[in-house]
C-alpha positions as MATLAB code, in Angstrom:
seq = 'MLRSTALTALSLLFAACGSSPLPVTDEMDPATPPVDAVWRPLNQAHAHNDYEHARPLWDAVDHGFMSVEADVYVSPIALPGLADTLYVAHDPQDIDPDRTLASLYLDPLYGLYQAQGVIQPNQTQAFQLLIDFKTEAESTWAALEAELEPYADMLTRYDNGQVTPGAVTVVISGNRPVDTLAAAPRRLAFIDGRLADLDNAPPVDLYPLISDNWTSHFSWTGEGEMPAEESESLDSLMARATALGYRIRFWATPDEPGEARTALWTRLADAGVHHLNTDDLAGLEAFLRARESSRRSASP';
ca = [
     252.920  -48.937  208.365;
     255.487  -46.339  207.208;
     255.294  -44.629  210.580;
     255.693  -47.886  212.501;
     258.663  -48.880  210.354;
     260.341  -45.528  210.915;
     259.892  -45.745  214.675;
     261.168  -49.311  214.738;
     264.247  -48.264  212.796;
     264.929  -45.457  215.258;
     264.434  -47.874  218.140;
     267.004  -50.261  216.703;
     269.347  -47.372  216.068;
     269.319  -46.293  219.707;
     269.702  -49.841  220.919;
     273.039  -49.834  219.135;
     274.085  -46.356  220.294;
     275.436  -45.158  223.615;
     273.594  -42.773  225.889;
     274.806  -39.584  224.168;
     272.449  -37.785  221.791;
     273.076  -38.265  218.091;
     274.638  -35.290  216.306;
     272.465  -33.389  213.870;
     273.315  -34.289  210.279;
     272.090  -33.249  206.849;
     270.124  -36.497  206.713;
     268.252  -35.550  209.908;
     266.488  -32.401  208.733;
     263.995  -31.090  211.328;
     261.889  -29.828  208.400;
     261.339  -33.362  207.092;
     257.584  -33.883  206.527;
     255.804  -36.324  208.842;
     256.078  -39.941  207.699;
     252.299  -40.278  207.998;
     250.370  -37.169  207.033;
     247.043  -38.444  208.403;
     248.303  -39.662  211.793;
     246.572  -38.001  214.737;
     248.428  -38.035  218.065;
     246.298  -38.499  221.177;
     246.811  -35.413  223.313;
     244.801  -36.815  226.260;
     246.631  -40.160  226.441;
     249.058  -40.608  229.370;
     251.042  -43.829  229.879;
     251.238  -44.438  233.625;
     254.446  -46.289  234.642;
     255.321  -46.415  230.971;
     258.661  -48.138  231.632;
     256.862  -51.339  232.645;
     255.733  -51.990  229.073;
     257.622  -54.359  226.780;
     259.071  -51.424  224.825;
     259.252  -48.367  227.071;
     258.357  -45.180  225.184;
     258.026  -46.948  221.818;
     254.799  -48.754  222.703;
     253.281  -45.463  223.874;
     254.430  -43.598  220.755;
     253.088  -46.329  218.489;
     249.700  -46.015  220.202;
     249.704  -42.237  219.665;
     250.291  -41.214  223.291;
     251.519  -37.692  223.989;
     252.498  -38.206  227.640;
     254.549  -40.871  229.407;
     255.650  -41.366  233.009;
     258.907  -42.763  234.375;
     259.925  -43.329  238.011;
     263.598  -42.538  238.603;
     266.223  -43.145  241.277;
     269.570  -41.446  241.498;
     272.297  -43.899  242.475;
     273.796  -44.794  244.849;
     270.685  -46.061  246.605;
     270.539  -49.769  245.919;
     273.699  -50.240  243.878;
     276.613  -48.457  245.582;
     279.418  -47.576  243.226;
     277.260  -46.587  240.272;
     277.566  -43.072  238.931;
     275.018  -40.406  239.835;
     272.848  -41.355  236.889;
     269.065  -41.544  236.826;
     267.867  -45.142  236.737;
     264.302  -45.999  235.721;
     262.609  -48.475  238.074;
     259.469  -48.896  240.174;
     261.375  -50.015  243.288;
     265.055  -49.608  244.227;
     265.702  -53.356  244.103;
     264.649  -53.252  240.438;
     267.432  -50.879  239.401;
     269.231  -52.144  236.293;
     272.393  -50.312  235.127;
     271.172  -50.617  231.525;
     267.783  -48.999  232.168;
     268.563  -45.315  232.511;
     266.464  -42.251  231.812;
     268.806  -41.381  228.959;
     268.748  -44.778  227.267;
     265.003  -45.434  227.649;
     263.668  -41.910  227.082;
     265.963  -38.974  226.401;
     268.009  -40.542  223.613;
     265.112  -42.037  221.651;
     263.033  -38.868  222.050;
     265.978  -36.877  220.753;
     266.316  -39.218  217.795;
     262.684  -38.651  216.848;
     263.128  -34.913  217.276;
     266.192  -34.839  215.053;
     264.553  -37.013  212.425;
     261.259  -35.131  212.091;
     261.327  -32.049  214.320;
     258.569  -33.461  216.546;
     257.910  -36.601  218.571;
     254.567  -37.513  217.014;
     253.789  -36.589  213.418;
     251.325  -33.677  213.360;
     251.658  -32.942  217.080;
     250.126  -29.634  218.127;
     251.396  -29.558  221.719;
     254.562  -30.638  223.472;
     255.053  -34.314  224.236;
     255.096  -34.614  228.040;
     257.787  -36.576  229.880;
     256.596  -36.864  233.480;
     259.506  -37.862  235.719;
     258.587  -39.134  239.182;
     261.462  -38.583  241.638;
     261.723  -41.540  244.022;
     264.915  -40.333  245.683;
     265.617  -37.111  247.589;
     264.518  -34.048  245.648;
     267.669  -31.922  245.489;
     270.203  -34.634  244.623;
     267.853  -36.147  242.053;
     267.271  -32.732  240.499;
     271.026  -32.067  240.336;
     271.448  -35.281  238.357;
     268.486  -34.529  236.088;
     269.518  -30.937  235.464;
     272.903  -32.134  234.193;
     271.327  -34.889  232.089;
     268.877  -32.547  230.363;
     271.429  -30.044  229.061;
     272.561  -32.029  225.972;
     268.916  -32.189  224.858;
     268.116  -28.512  225.499;
     267.163  -27.697  221.911;
     264.350  -30.297  222.093;
     262.941  -29.180  225.448;
     260.471  -26.565  226.601;
     262.474  -24.091  228.646;
     261.943  -21.302  231.137;
     264.338  -18.373  230.850;
     263.954  -15.228  232.969;
     260.171  -15.175  232.948;
     259.698  -16.487  229.421;
     258.570  -19.994  228.482;
     259.723  -21.184  225.072;
     257.793  -24.278  223.946;
     259.759  -27.278  222.743;
     258.931  -30.640  221.227;
     259.117  -32.193  224.722;
     258.158  -30.756  228.114;
     259.744  -32.315  231.207;
     257.575  -32.213  234.339;
     258.791  -33.407  237.754;
     256.496  -35.293  240.120;
     257.117  -37.192  243.356;
     259.852  -35.612  245.511;
     259.793  -32.223  243.843;
     262.511  -29.549  244.274;
     259.907  -26.799  244.256;
     261.884  -23.962  245.867;
     264.988  -24.638  243.789;
     263.100  -24.594  240.499;
     261.064  -21.565  241.539;
     264.277  -19.604  242.183;
     266.077  -20.715  239.004;
     266.364  -17.995  236.343;
     266.696  -20.692  233.664;
     265.491  -24.301  233.706;
     264.493  -27.157  231.445;
     261.850  -28.674  233.714;
     258.593  -27.833  235.449;
     256.618  -28.994  238.494;
     253.590  -31.287  238.795;
     251.273  -29.723  241.366;
     248.367  -31.054  243.423;
     244.730  -29.936  243.571;
     245.398  -28.181  246.874;
     247.818  -25.914  244.999;
     244.905  -24.398  243.077;
     243.976  -22.467  246.217;
     247.219  -20.500  245.922;
     247.244  -20.374  242.097;
     251.006  -20.956  241.648;
     252.550  -19.603  238.436;
     251.722  -21.699  235.380;
     255.266  -21.196  234.131;
     256.354  -23.336  237.099;
     253.274  -25.577  237.534;
     251.801  -26.330  234.093;
     250.345  -29.630  235.332;
     248.159  -30.474  238.340;
     247.862  -34.192  239.209;
     246.058  -35.902  242.057;
     244.652  -39.190  243.304;
     241.122  -39.628  241.956;
     240.016  -41.622  245.001;
     241.049  -38.819  247.352;
     238.442  -36.514  245.840;
     235.783  -38.685  244.216;
     234.036  -41.914  245.187;
     232.564  -42.675  241.753;
     234.336  -45.490  239.881;
     232.152  -45.598  236.779;
     229.407  -47.808  238.173;
     225.942  -46.328  237.702;
     225.410  -42.584  237.554;
     228.046  -40.229  238.871;
     226.697  -38.570  242.045;
     225.373  -35.128  241.169;
     227.540  -33.279  243.683;
     230.674  -35.074  242.455;
     229.749  -34.302  238.856;
     229.327  -30.628  239.719;
     232.605  -30.679  241.648;
     234.470  -32.107  238.658;
     233.049  -29.537  236.253;
     233.781  -26.701  238.671;
     237.330  -27.925  239.215;
     237.973  -28.168  235.467;
     236.516  -24.731  234.786;
     238.705  -23.241  237.475;
     241.873  -25.036  236.363;
     241.305  -24.208  232.703;
     240.705  -20.534  233.479;
     244.014  -20.442  235.356;
     245.860  -22.263  232.580;
     246.661  -25.587  234.288;
     246.431  -29.045  232.750;
     244.762  -31.713  234.923;
     245.549  -35.418  235.404;
     244.123  -37.939  237.856;
     245.886  -41.127  238.856;
     244.331  -44.176  240.564;
     241.353  -44.146  238.222;
     239.807  -47.597  237.543;
     241.785  -49.278  234.776;
     240.172  -52.688  234.320;
     238.513  -53.041  230.887;
     234.738  -52.861  231.008;
     231.719  -50.589  231.027;
     232.695  -48.845  234.265;
     236.081  -47.767  232.927;
     234.509  -46.613  229.674;
     231.918  -44.597  231.598;
     234.581  -42.971  233.761;
     236.878  -42.188  230.817;
     233.906  -40.726  228.955;
     232.998  -38.455  231.863;
     236.601  -37.317  232.323;
     237.034  -36.646  228.616;
     233.716  -34.793  228.426;
     234.792  -32.656  231.390;
     237.979  -31.713  229.542;
     240.475  -33.525  231.774;
     243.720  -33.074  229.867;
     245.412  -36.420  230.555;
     243.643  -39.766  230.942;
     245.817  -42.109  232.997;
     246.232  -45.771  232.003;
     248.429  -48.860  231.892;
     246.294  -50.230  229.031;
     247.745  -48.435  226.013;
     245.688  -50.238  223.394;
     242.505  -49.802  225.414;
     242.849  -46.040  225.786;
     243.877  -45.602  222.158;
     240.772  -47.507  221.009;
     238.566  -45.391  223.296;
     240.004  -42.064  222.102;
     240.046  -43.061  218.417;
     236.379  -44.052  218.683;
     235.568  -40.633  220.193;
     237.466  -38.932  217.359;
     235.590  -40.950  214.771;
     232.244  -40.208  216.380;
     232.938  -36.475  216.483;
     234.010  -36.424  212.839;
     230.898  -38.353  211.838;
     228.699  -35.902  213.728;
     230.292  -32.848  212.100;
     228.226  -31.277  209.312;
];
C-alpha cells in the first residue's frame, strides 16, 4: 500500500508539472530506501503497447513490470504546425498534443529516479523503455536524441566503447537509425535487433535486445505439446543468444487468458526468454508471482 500511494503521489505530481524534469532537491535523495523493502520487480514482464492502458507507465509499474513499449511519431506527420516533439500513439490519426513521450514516460520515470534512485524498489537491472519509431528513422532519432539529454543521469549510456548502466535503458525498435547509432561515440540509446542479426553477432553494446515475431519462427501456440523440433530450436536459440550476451523478446505470442497462454508462457520462461510480451498486465503478474512463489516453496 505504501508503494502504491507513493507512485500515485508521483503520478499526480507530474500531471500538474510541465514536460521538463524536476530539479534534484534535498527532499529527493537518491539514497532514500525503497518504500517497500519486500517488493520484487518482475524482470521478465514487458508491457506491449503500454500507452494503451488507462494509466500509461503507472499501471505497468504498479504490476511490477520492468519493461514497457511506446510507439512514437515525430510531428509534423498528422498535425502540421506542431513542434518536432515525439508523440505517443498507435496510428498517426491518434496523435494527441498532450500525449508526448516526455509527459507519459520520461518525466514520470525521472521523478521515480529522483525520489528513490531506481524505478522499481529493489530492481537489479535497468528498467527498459522500448521506443518503437513509426516515422522516418533519422528525423525521429534527432528528436529523441535531443529529448533524452535532460534525463542523461538516469539513462544507460554508451561513451567511447564503454557502457555505463543507468536506472533506465532506452532501446529503439521499428524504423531504427542503425548506422547513425553505430557511428556515434556517445549515445543514450540502443538498438532492438532481429533473430537474423544473430548470424552476424552485432556488438551487444549496440544491440542489447533481440526481438522477433513468434509466429515467423514457431507454429506452436500453447495447444498440446510443443513440437520436438521447435522445442529444440527454442532452447538452441536461447543458449546461443545468452552466450553472446543478448536479451530475447518475442511479440505476437498468444495473449488470450487460458491454458494455452499459460503453457506458452511457462515454456518461454523455462527456456530463459528474457521478456514475456503481453497486453494483460494483471495476468502476467499473476503468472510470474505464482512461479516465484513455487520456486521459493521448493527451495530447501
